[in-house]
XYZ file of N, CA, C and O in Angstrom:
780
model
N 12.176 -20.381 10.020
C 12.580 -19.513 10.300
C 10.975 -18.951 10.871
O 10.115 -18.702 10.721
N 11.178 -18.136 12.814
C 10.656 -17.686 12.365
C 10.713 -16.458 13.601
O 12.476 -16.296 14.510
N 10.397 -15.541 13.533
C 10.269 -13.426 14.606
C 9.588 -13.431 14.368
O 9.074 -12.518 13.866
N 10.612 -12.085 15.434
C 9.123 -11.100 15.188
C 10.325 -9.505 16.135
O 11.678 -9.477 15.626
N 9.355 -8.351 15.140
C 10.319 -6.980 15.210
C 9.379 -6.424 16.417
O 8.365 -6.516 15.581
N 10.054 -5.616 17.142
C 8.576 -4.389 17.832
C 9.716 -2.668 16.887
O 10.944 -3.505 17.150
N 8.486 -2.016 17.187
C 9.924 -1.239 16.033
C 8.040 0.318 16.476
O 7.846 0.028 17.058
N 9.177 1.466 16.766
C 9.202 3.130 17.645
C 9.752 3.737 16.584
O 11.228 4.404 16.279
N 8.922 4.364 15.604
C 9.796 5.842 15.168
C 8.776 7.518 15.341
O 7.217 7.565 15.456
N 9.669 7.847 15.735
C 9.085 9.873 16.286
C 9.302 10.251 14.962
O 10.593 10.498 14.096
N 7.881 11.166 14.708
C 8.188 11.446 13.148
C 7.777 13.355 13.503
O 6.921 13.225 14.136
N 8.716 13.735 12.717
C 8.306 15.403 13.555
C 7.813 16.205 12.199
O 9.057 16.657 10.648
N 7.020 17.047 11.688
C 6.761 18.127 11.044
C 7.025 17.046 9.421
O 7.499 17.893 8.006
N 5.874 15.902 9.250
C 5.176 14.802 8.619
C 4.787 16.300 7.808
O 3.185 17.101 7.842
N 4.976 16.033 6.321
C 3.931 16.355 5.376
C 2.599 15.362 5.475
O 2.209 14.370 4.420
N 2.004 16.532 5.055
C -0.213 16.082 4.721
C -0.341 17.000 3.598
O -0.547 17.962 3.003
N -1.257 16.352 2.768
C -1.380 16.876 1.334
C -3.622 17.206 1.670
O -3.511 17.079 2.589
N -3.509 18.738 1.415
C -4.893 19.379 1.755
C -5.258 19.327 0.271
O -5.012 19.243 -0.860
N -6.473 19.097 -0.072
C -7.227 20.437 -0.466
C -8.622 20.502 0.306
O -9.570 19.848 0.821
N -8.764 22.546 0.265
C -9.917 22.667 0.604
C -9.841 23.876 0.522
O -9.745 24.153 -0.873
N -10.183 25.791 0.981
C -11.551 26.013 0.973
C -10.084 27.147 0.923
O -10.471 27.910 2.412
N -10.300 28.324 0.418
C -9.807 29.210 0.938
C -8.901 30.302 0.348
O -9.978 30.792 -0.602
N -9.394 31.953 1.003
C -9.065 33.262 0.186
C -8.198 33.458 0.455
O -7.383 33.632 1.015
N -7.681 34.353 -0.467
C -6.500 34.570 -1.193
C -6.406 36.101 -1.646
O -7.011 36.140 -2.486
N -5.698 37.731 -1.992
C -6.278 38.101 -1.945
C -5.163 38.043 -3.410
O -4.230 38.032 -3.796
N -6.102 38.495 -4.843
C -5.771 38.412 -6.106
C -5.592 40.022 -6.597
O -7.077 40.317 -5.910
N -4.828 40.481 -7.363
C -5.033 41.909 -7.713
C -6.008 42.743 -6.261
O -5.806 44.089 -6.369
N -5.357 42.445 -5.059
C -5.763 43.455 -3.379
C -7.078 43.486 -2.900
O -7.528 44.371 -2.502
N -7.847 42.098 -3.262
C -8.987 42.184 -4.041
C -9.309 41.012 -3.573
O -8.767 39.526 -2.959
N -9.387 39.723 -2.460
C -9.777 39.097 -1.448
C -10.558 38.114 -2.849
O -11.740 38.471 -2.378
N -10.562 36.453 -2.749
C -11.021 35.905 -3.166
C -11.446 34.854 -3.418
O -9.888 33.758 -2.566
N -11.888 33.881 -2.540
C -12.442 32.054 -2.751
C -12.266 31.239 -3.446
O -12.627 31.946 -5.122
N -10.757 30.427 -3.009
C -10.772 29.254 -4.511
C -11.471 28.468 -4.011
O -11.224 27.940 -2.932
N -11.182 27.359 -4.896
C -12.410 26.292 -3.948
C -11.718 25.440 -5.284
O -11.752 25.488 -6.492
N -11.605 24.064 -4.923
C -10.397 23.570 -4.570
C -9.804 24.300 -4.735
O -9.102 24.377 -5.092
N -9.005 24.589 -3.039
C -7.245 25.001 -3.197
C -7.114 23.468 -2.934
O -6.692 23.479 -1.249
N -5.802 23.288 -4.000
C -4.475 21.690 -3.205
C -3.344 22.205 -2.860
O -2.765 23.382 -3.151
N -2.965 21.913 -1.582
C -1.724 22.059 -1.108
C -0.725 21.345 -0.067
O -1.773 19.986 0.452
N -0.525 21.563 0.155
C 0.540 20.492 1.670
C 0.660 21.094 2.914
O 0.496 23.012 2.464
N -0.027 21.043 4.056
C 1.053 21.493 5.333
C 1.991 20.598 6.389
O 1.130 19.250 5.655
N 2.311 21.143 6.705
C 2.941 20.178 7.957
C 1.859 19.483 9.364
O 1.155 20.780 9.565
N 2.239 18.509 9.449
C 2.086 18.105 10.963
C 2.447 18.040 11.388
O 4.227 18.412 11.974
N 1.746 17.762 13.393
C 2.921 18.309 14.159
C 3.807 17.206 14.501
O 3.311 16.497 13.918
N 3.480 16.791 14.814
C 4.788 15.415 16.268
C 4.293 15.202 15.185
O 3.303 14.851 16.582
N 4.809 13.385 15.530
C 3.597 12.100 14.886
C 3.991 11.030 15.923
O 5.869 10.717 15.762
N 4.278 10.163 15.982
C 4.472 8.558 16.764
C 4.199 7.419 15.924
O 2.746 7.594 15.461
N 4.825 6.392 15.163
C 4.748 5.542 14.996
C 5.554 4.351 14.783
O 6.483 4.303 15.352
N 4.707 3.419 16.081
C 5.148 2.028 16.620
C 4.422 1.149 16.197
O 3.493 1.240 16.430
N 4.781 -0.387 16.796
C 4.021 -1.503 16.325
C 5.098 -2.258 16.887
O 6.217 -2.520 16.911
N 4.492 -3.233 15.654
C 5.492 -4.951 15.751
C 5.391 -5.820 13.844
O 4.250 -5.799 13.165
N 6.578 -6.421 13.886
C 6.076 -6.984 12.486
C 6.395 -8.881 13.369
O 7.630 -8.921 13.869
N 5.615 -9.633 12.741
C 6.228 -10.779 12.917
C 6.230 -11.703 11.742
O 5.870 -11.568 10.238
N 6.953 -12.531 11.340
C 7.055 -13.745 9.665
C 7.786 -15.031 10.704
O 8.201 -14.277 11.227
N 7.571 -15.333 9.174
C 7.463 -17.273 9.341
C 8.196 -17.624 7.642
O 7.516 -16.904 7.203
N 9.301 -18.663 7.619
C 9.275 -18.893 6.964
C 9.043 -20.879 6.724
O 10.358 -20.973 7.732
N 9.505 -21.789 5.629
C 8.949 -22.693 5.946
C 9.427 -23.431 4.887
O 8.596 -23.162 3.904
N 10.705 -23.660 4.410
C 10.632 -25.154 2.978
C 10.941 -27.099 2.597
O 11.659 -26.375 4.496
N 10.099 -26.934 3.418
C 10.112 -29.276 3.409
C 11.621 -29.430 2.465
O 11.644 -28.622 0.809
N 11.025 -30.552 2.523
C 12.297 -30.968 2.050
C 12.494 -31.244 -0.007
O 13.566 -30.823 0.170
N 11.183 -31.526 -0.125
C 11.258 -31.630 -1.573
C 10.506 -30.175 -2.397
O 10.915 -29.995 -3.506
N 10.572 -29.210 -1.870
C 10.460 -27.845 -2.154
C 9.670 -27.438 -1.948
O 9.594 -26.447 -2.493
N 8.091 -27.527 -0.890
C 7.221 -26.951 -1.121
C 7.846 -26.346 0.605
O 7.997 -26.087 1.365
N 7.462 -24.917 0.477
C 7.138 -24.580 1.109
C 6.475 -22.685 1.537
O 5.842 -22.303 -0.160
N 6.019 -22.177 2.301
C 5.453 -21.046 2.610
C 5.978 -19.718 3.428
O 7.094 -19.983 4.450
N 5.996 -18.201 3.039
C 6.464 -16.953 4.032
C 5.037 -17.226 4.252
O 3.813 -16.451 3.712
N 5.032 -15.846 4.881
C 4.323 -14.906 5.886
C 5.091 -13.853 7.228
O 5.694 -14.179 7.072
N 4.674 -12.409 6.388
C 4.408 -11.635 7.170
C 3.188 -10.649 7.807
O 2.608 -10.631 6.958
N 3.774 -9.863 8.187
C 2.428 -9.851 9.304
C 2.681 -8.299 10.418
O 4.428 -8.118 10.830
N 1.991 -7.335 9.878
C 2.933 -6.174 10.599
C 2.193 -5.677 10.776
O 0.311 -4.906 10.118
N 1.604 -4.641 12.509
C 0.774 -4.074 13.434
C 0.805 -2.538 13.291
O 2.808 -3.022 13.708
N 0.439 -1.948 13.302
C 1.177 -0.517 12.875
C 0.079 1.119 13.266
O -1.033 0.836 13.606
N 0.342 1.526 15.197
C -0.049 2.312 15.701
C 0.802 3.787 15.318
O 1.759 4.184 15.446
N -0.193 4.559 14.867
C -0.105 5.661 14.895
C -0.701 6.932 15.611
O -1.926 7.121 15.665
N 0.114 7.683 15.488
C -0.752 9.235 16.777
C -1.190 10.297 15.417
O -0.598 10.427 13.946
N -1.843 10.908 16.308
C -2.552 11.645 15.291
C -2.029 12.982 15.608
O -2.238 12.876 17.249
N -1.599 13.938 14.579
C -0.899 15.066 14.654
C -1.983 16.813 14.122
O -2.307 15.900 13.479
N -1.392 17.104 14.835
C -3.286 18.245 14.842
C -2.093 19.795 13.713
O -0.982 18.896 12.887
N -2.712 19.482 11.629
C -2.290 19.947 10.348
C -2.529 21.287 10.656
O -3.514 22.418 10.853
N -1.766 22.309 10.593
C -1.763 23.584 10.288
C -1.215 24.175 9.016
O -0.601 23.676 8.680
N -1.780 25.046 8.405
C -1.328 26.171 7.223
C -1.220 27.745 7.439
O -2.521 28.169 7.770
N -0.039 27.877 7.416
C -0.237 29.274 7.724
C -0.470 29.614 9.369
O -1.244 30.637 9.602
N -0.120 29.527 9.773
C -0.146 29.041 11.275
C -1.735 28.674 11.659
O -2.023 29.471 13.057
N -2.578 28.452 11.011
C -3.806 28.084 11.681
C -3.896 26.678 11.292
O -3.629 26.233 10.638
N -5.227 26.225 12.694
C -4.652 24.714 12.468
C -6.053 24.344 11.645
O -7.447 24.724 11.209
N -6.215 23.449 10.286
C -6.867 22.824 9.313
C -7.319 21.654 9.585
O -8.488 21.070 9.240
N -7.660 20.850 11.064
C -7.322 19.086 11.121
C -6.767 18.605 11.508
O -5.672 19.316 12.419
N -7.137 17.668 12.207
C -5.923 16.740 12.458
C -5.772 15.217 11.602
O -6.950 14.762 10.990
N -4.545 14.550 11.312
C -5.144 13.364 10.585
C -3.522 12.404 11.699
O -3.073 12.961 11.921
N -4.244 11.269 10.466
C -2.926 9.955 11.606
C -2.142 10.454 10.351
O -1.360 11.183 9.831
N -0.156 9.710 11.211
C 0.698 9.821 9.776
C 0.073 9.419 7.915
O -0.417 7.921 8.390
N 0.345 10.104 7.452
C 0.013 9.847 5.940
C 0.458 8.921 5.331
O 2.378 8.475 5.837
N 0.209 7.943 5.333
C 0.904 6.598 4.272
C 0.792 5.654 5.109
O 1.766 4.782 4.276
N 0.744 5.466 5.559
C 0.853 4.152 6.484
C -1.037 3.551 6.509
O -1.189 4.126 7.538
N -1.264 2.448 6.463
C -1.336 1.826 7.378
C -1.665 0.650 8.493
O -0.374 0.462 8.985
N -2.714 0.354 8.848
C -3.381 0.175 10.571
C -2.074 -1.189 10.762
O -1.015 -2.114 12.010
N -2.293 -2.297 9.017
C -2.149 -3.918 8.684
C -2.075 -4.884 7.564
O -1.655 -3.188 6.640
N -0.335 -5.026 7.609
C -0.245 -5.489 5.835
C -0.420 -6.749 6.789
O 0.948 -6.941 7.578
N -0.362 -7.325 5.380
C -0.936 -9.033 5.484
C 0.556 -9.776 4.113
O -0.549 -9.260 3.439
N 0.885 -9.679 3.500
C 1.911 -10.507 3.032
C 1.695 -12.265 2.773
O 3.200 -12.747 3.779
N 1.406 -13.025 2.002
C 1.490 -14.731 2.671
C 1.728 -15.426 0.802
O 0.966 -14.956 0.233
N 2.883 -16.184 1.079
C 3.527 -16.575 0.002
C 3.353 -18.072 0.220
O 4.264 -18.850 0.910
N 2.455 -18.872 -0.990
C 3.153 -20.491 -1.039
C 4.038 -20.797 -1.998
O 3.288 -20.519 -3.090
N 4.555 -21.660 -1.702
C 5.796 -22.040 -3.438
C 6.345 -23.297 -3.020
O 6.578 -23.265 -2.364
N 6.507 -23.966 -4.838
C 7.013 -25.008 -5.068
C 8.195 -24.831 -6.044
O 8.313 -24.181 -6.713
N 9.655 -25.646 -5.520
C 10.401 -25.106 -5.980
C 11.834 -26.148 -6.142
O 11.947 -27.049 -5.412
N 11.801 -26.203 -7.044
C 12.921 -27.930 -7.554
C 14.263 -27.197 -8.673
O 13.766 -25.435 -8.543
N 15.186 -27.856 -8.944
C 16.489 -27.119 -10.008
C 15.939 -26.657 -11.001
O 15.847 -26.172 -11.831
N 14.080 -26.737 -11.018
C 13.771 -26.899 -13.143
C 12.936 -25.691 -13.306
O 12.843 -25.344 -14.033
N 12.447 -25.761 -11.485
C 11.223 -24.616 -11.680
C 11.041 -23.963 -10.507
O 10.846 -24.441 -9.567
N 9.929 -23.180 -10.465
C 9.847 -22.242 -9.297
C 8.163 -22.295 -9.940
O 7.734 -21.732 -10.859
N 7.490 -22.202 -8.597
C 5.132 -21.849 -8.971
C 5.237 -21.206 -7.639
O 6.187 -21.773 -6.005
N 4.599 -19.305 -7.037
C 4.529 -19.014 -6.621
C 2.884 -18.820 -7.070
O 3.001 -18.162 -7.585
N 2.183 -18.824 -5.569
C 1.042 -17.577 -4.836
C 1.881 -16.700 -4.534
O 2.034 -17.439 -2.939
N 0.948 -15.329 -4.028
C 0.849 -14.348 -2.862
C -0.102 -13.979 -3.315
O -0.837 -13.584 -3.747
N -0.531 -13.734 -1.565
C -1.857 -12.855 -0.833
C -1.006 -11.531 -0.372
O -0.075 -11.982 0.320
N -1.321 -10.670 -0.823
C -1.240 -9.399 -0.164
C -2.450 -8.765 0.882
O -3.291 -8.478 -0.354
N -2.862 -8.641 1.731
C -3.638 -7.328 2.136
C -3.353 -6.354 3.017
O -2.343 -6.212 3.944
N -3.711 -5.354 2.675
C -3.723 -3.482 3.408
C -4.349 -2.944 4.368
O -6.041 -3.582 3.409
N -3.786 -2.535 4.551
C -5.764 -2.931 5.541
C -5.976 -1.011 5.095
O -4.874 -0.493 4.211
N -7.260 0.356 6.362
C -6.720 0.803 5.553
C -5.900 2.266 5.942
O -5.148 2.114 6.212
N -5.447 2.922 4.426
C -4.877 4.014 4.557
C -4.766 5.674 4.518
O -5.493 5.860 3.785
N -4.589 6.431 5.373
C -4.308 7.973 5.393
C -3.691 8.395 4.352
O -2.527 8.377 4.483
N -4.057 9.099 3.671
C -4.174 9.696 2.180
C -3.867 11.724 2.418
O -2.713 12.076 2.060
N -4.584 12.315 3.678
C -3.732 13.820 3.725
C -5.917 13.890 3.809
O -6.900 13.652 4.593
N -5.975 15.626 4.085
C -7.084 16.232 4.301
C -8.095 17.064 2.979
O -7.448 17.093 2.482
N -9.361 16.893 2.905
C -9.780 17.532 2.033
C -11.473 18.210 3.217
O -11.608 16.639 3.454
N -11.634 19.101 3.055
C -12.037 20.195 3.888
C -13.085 19.143 5.034
O -13.929 19.272 5.109
N -11.731 19.247 5.860
C -11.148 18.475 7.451
C -11.216 17.944 7.039
O -11.040 17.472 8.871
N -12.076 16.177 6.370
C -11.558 15.581 6.646
C -11.087 14.812 6.622
O -10.067 14.462 4.844
N -10.175 13.897 7.090
C -8.928 12.166 6.254
C -9.831 11.968 4.740
O -11.139 11.163 4.822
N -8.824 11.308 4.002
C -9.419 10.848 2.634
C -8.574 8.977 2.802
O -7.246 9.586 3.902
N -9.053 8.515 2.828
C -8.474 7.371 3.364
C -8.785 5.823 1.660
O -9.751 6.607 0.956
N -7.909 5.244 2.010
C -7.544 4.834 0.934
C -8.322 2.963 1.726
O -7.871 3.081 2.999
N -9.473 2.685 0.838
C -9.409 1.550 2.071
C -8.894 0.388 1.446
O -8.217 0.541 0.995
N -9.639 -0.682 2.549
C -8.328 -2.022 2.576
C -8.258 -2.498 1.047
O -9.400 -2.742 0.616
N -6.866 -2.578 0.908
C -7.327 -3.659 -0.355
C -6.537 -4.679 -0.206
O -5.714 -5.486 0.726
N -6.774 -5.438 -0.711
C -5.589 -7.446 -0.425
C -5.761 -7.800 -2.446
O -6.717 -7.309 -3.063
N -5.113 -8.652 -2.642
C -4.961 -8.520 -3.804
C -4.332 -10.438 -4.199
O -3.447 -10.287 -3.637
N -4.508 -10.889 -5.367
C -3.688 -12.968 -5.428
C -3.068 -12.344 -7.072
O -3.083 -11.953 -7.498
N -1.099 -13.012 -6.775
C -0.701 -12.941 -7.533
C -0.223 -14.546 -8.140
O 0.675 -15.051 -6.609
N -0.273 -14.814 -9.214
C 0.542 -16.084 -9.692
C 2.318 -15.592 -10.033
O 1.824 -15.004 -11.256
N 3.532 -16.212 -10.387
C 4.513 -16.443 -10.967
C 4.830 -18.352 -10.671
O 4.270 -18.710 -9.928
N 5.579 -18.276 -12.053
C 6.416 -19.368 -12.558
C 7.371 -19.333 -13.328
O 7.110 -18.738 -14.068
N 8.230 -19.727 -13.676
C 9.493 -20.175 -14.123
C 9.856 -21.668 -14.630
O 9.855 -21.855 -13.115
N 10.759 -21.363 -15.458
C 10.704 -23.304 -15.798
C 12.219 -23.162 -16.484
O 12.150 -22.527 -17.513
N 13.399 -23.703 -15.944
C 14.162 -23.422 -17.501
C 14.170 -24.929 -18.178
O 13.749 -25.616 -17.546
N 13.909 -24.476 -19.122
C 14.070 -25.182 -20.201
C 15.239 -25.984 -21.265
O 15.769 -26.932 -20.960
N 16.147 -25.171 -20.929
C 17.823 -25.127 -20.827
C 18.365 -25.069 -19.640
O 17.956 -24.013 -19.693
N 19.703 -25.069 -19.730
C 21.326 -23.977 -19.490
C 20.931 -22.765 -20.519
O 20.900 -22.503 -20.740
N 20.544 -22.203 -19.417
C 20.110 -20.851 -19.122
C 19.301 -20.422 -20.111
O 19.870 -19.135 -20.594
N 17.969 -20.802 -19.602
C 17.076 -20.406 -21.276
C 15.796 -21.030 -20.233
O 15.322 -21.382 -20.085
N 14.845 -19.714 -19.634
C 14.218 -19.519 -19.055
C 12.863 -18.964 -19.827
O 12.588 -18.035 -19.600
N 11.870 -20.111 -19.122
C 10.764 -19.138 -19.799
C 9.731 -18.980 -18.183
O 9.722 -20.260 -17.569
N 9.222 -18.083 -18.099
C 8.694 -16.975 -17.125
C 7.143 -17.096 -17.818
O 7.374 -16.824 -18.665
N 5.978 -16.921 -15.756
C 4.791 -16.538 -16.445
C 4.239 -15.743 -14.910
O 4.955 -16.095 -14.463
N 3.693 -14.694 -15.487
C 2.598 -14.301 -14.135
C 1.129 -13.560 -14.246
O 1.404 -13.531 -15.451
N 0.557 -13.060 -13.788
C -0.507 -12.935 -13.025
C -1.293 -12.550 -12.059
O -0.923 -12.705 -11.217
N -0.852 -10.949 -12.812
C -0.637 -10.522 -11.299
C -2.152 -10.054 -10.965
O -3.404 -9.389 -12.337
N -2.816 -9.052 -10.369
C -3.861 -9.069 -9.173
C -5.341 -10.562 -10.111
O -6.220 -10.170 -11.085
N -4.310 -11.650 -9.647
C -5.615 -12.590 -10.277
C -7.514 -12.626 -9.580
O -8.279 -13.273 -10.717
N -8.257 -11.857 -8.897
C -9.143 -11.359 -8.761
C -9.192 -10.483 -9.077
O -10.482 -9.707 -8.330
N -8.730 -9.527 -9.689
C -9.933 -7.805 -10.459
C -9.868 -6.873 -8.555
O -11.299 -7.091 -8.906
N -9.043 -6.716 -8.707
C -9.444 -6.131 -7.061
C -9.269 -4.510 -7.697
O -8.746 -4.542 -8.396
N -9.564 -3.963 -6.082
C -10.033 -2.322 -6.839
C -9.904 -1.719 -6.354
O -9.743 -2.370 -5.016
N -9.063 -0.398 -6.114
C -8.488 0.265 -4.696
C -9.917 1.524 -4.938
O -9.727 2.288 -5.992
N -10.194 1.723 -4.027
C -10.921 3.003 -3.673
C -10.706 3.126 -2.770
O -10.037 3.821 -1.595
N -11.395 5.307 -2.498
C -10.832 5.459 -1.626
C -12.359 6.450 -0.742
O -12.701 6.776 -2.017
N -12.573 7.004 0.538
C -13.246 6.884 0.630
C -12.909 8.849 1.507
O -11.965 8.526 1.594
N -14.374 9.843 1.733
C -13.657 11.175 3.285
C -14.601 10.676 3.923
O -15.808 9.785 4.232
N -13.376 10.924 5.325
C -14.594 10.640 6.246
C -13.845 9.385 6.677
O -14.015 8.148 6.760
N -13.958 9.480 7.677
C -13.481 8.116 9.158
C -15.369 7.467 9.372
O -15.024 6.920 10.862
N -15.853 7.916 9.222
C -17.249 7.863 10.262
C -18.333 7.222 9.626
O -19.488 6.202 9.444
N -17.844 6.833 7.721
C -18.894 6.330 7.139
C -17.852 5.866 5.661
O -16.642 6.807 5.336
N -18.193 4.934 5.030
C -17.218 4.472 3.871
C -17.749 4.946 2.466
O -17.367 4.305 1.824
N -19.077 5.450 2.855
C -20.037 6.099 1.839
C -19.652 7.057 0.838
O -20.046 7.284 0.066
N -18.970 8.183 1.599
C -18.134 9.133 0.418
C -17.610 9.153 -0.645
O -16.414 9.096 -0.132
N -17.960 7.758 -0.820
C -16.577 7.302 -2.209
C -15.276 8.608 -2.901
O -16.539 9.753 -3.256
N -15.175 8.518 -3.125
C -14.231 10.017 -3.699
C -13.858 8.782 -5.256
O -14.109 10.275 -5.938
N -12.426 8.029 -5.622
C -11.853 7.400 -6.271
C -11.695 6.247 -6.755
O -11.851 6.046 -5.077
N -11.967 5.624 -7.372
C -11.639 4.850 -7.506
C -10.620 3.732 -8.952
O -10.229 5.101 -9.581
N -9.009 2.834 -8.516
C -8.053 2.838 -9.732
C -8.437 1.262 -10.097
O -9.248 0.395 -8.859
N -8.592 0.836 -10.843
C -8.951 -0.148 -11.267
C -8.059 -1.002 -12.636
O -8.063 -0.389 -13.103
N -6.864 -1.613 -12.237
C -6.031 -1.205 -13.208
C -6.732 -3.020 -13.858
O -5.551 -3.346 -14.988
N -6.832 -3.682 -13.766
C -7.614 -5.127 -14.044
C -7.089 -6.235 -13.726
O -5.666 -5.702 -12.866
N -7.145 -7.451 -14.169
C -6.088 -8.540 -14.333
C -5.132 -8.595 -15.534
O -5.685 -8.505 -16.867
N -3.708 -8.747 -14.987
C -2.554 -8.593 -15.859
C -1.643 -10.040 -16.244
O -1.377 -11.014 -15.563
N -1.372 -10.529 -17.499
C -1.199 -11.715 -17.663
C 0.609 -11.389 -18.467
O 0.117 -10.980 -19.705
N 1.602 -12.058 -18.114
C 2.861 -11.787 -19.101
C 3.355 -13.402 -18.719
O 3.533 -14.018 -18.127
N 3.704 -13.842 -19.962
C 5.193 -14.608 -20.322
C 5.942 -14.517 -21.507
O 5.991 -13.043 -22.117
N 7.371 -13.996 -20.442
C 8.242 -13.954 -21.121
C 9.399 -15.502 -21.317
O 9.579 -16.198 -20.445
N 10.843 -14.885 -21.589
C 11.757 -15.641 -22.236
C 13.601 -15.366 -21.762
O 12.888 -13.706 -21.909
N 13.697 -15.603 -21.308
C 15.012 -14.697 -20.600
C 15.650 -15.780 -20.654
O 15.736 -17.094 -21.154
N 18.131 -15.283 -21.163
C 18.840 -16.325 -21.878
C 19.923 -15.558 -20.649
O 20.309 -14.629 -21.338
N 20.728 -17.076 -20.398
C 21.581 -15.942 -19.466
C 22.664 -16.302 -20.232
O 22.896 -17.523 -20.512
N 23.450 -15.044 -20.474
C 24.496 -15.078 -21.408
C 26.222 -16.136 -20.773
O 26.149 -15.473 -19.250
């Protein structure tokens, strides 16, 4: 199988997470609140791109599948209470996404190795600068074996590469580190029985 899809989505008033300094009236007096977390509306935006995908399995059970997405989003102005607080691409959208798997399958066994890569993702605005998730990739392994009829042994290794998710601030450098998430390599073994 080989295929391609073109897409375009028009988005109006999308939501953008914000962290900024604001002055609020408290007991009749102006008070500076630092940092202030809220959400704001982005003006109309566009998401468009292409997805290509392929899958092939050889007669003896060895196969591969891959898909790649390219997504171009427009930049929209962000307003909070009528004030322009910055601009942002469509939040939560990566420009590129790649997924690929190599597998072997027969009547008793399934072995699969999967590679996933997501490009940089915008998450919101902080002090007038965009918050970005750095590009992220990982490899996962899965296997299952039918020991007996209706009795299956399975095992998985998630994040074999021990990949770490990181965030930075601004599109001029990735040196403004904000946070990271590291959940390590995880392994699972299980058995299941179908009645």
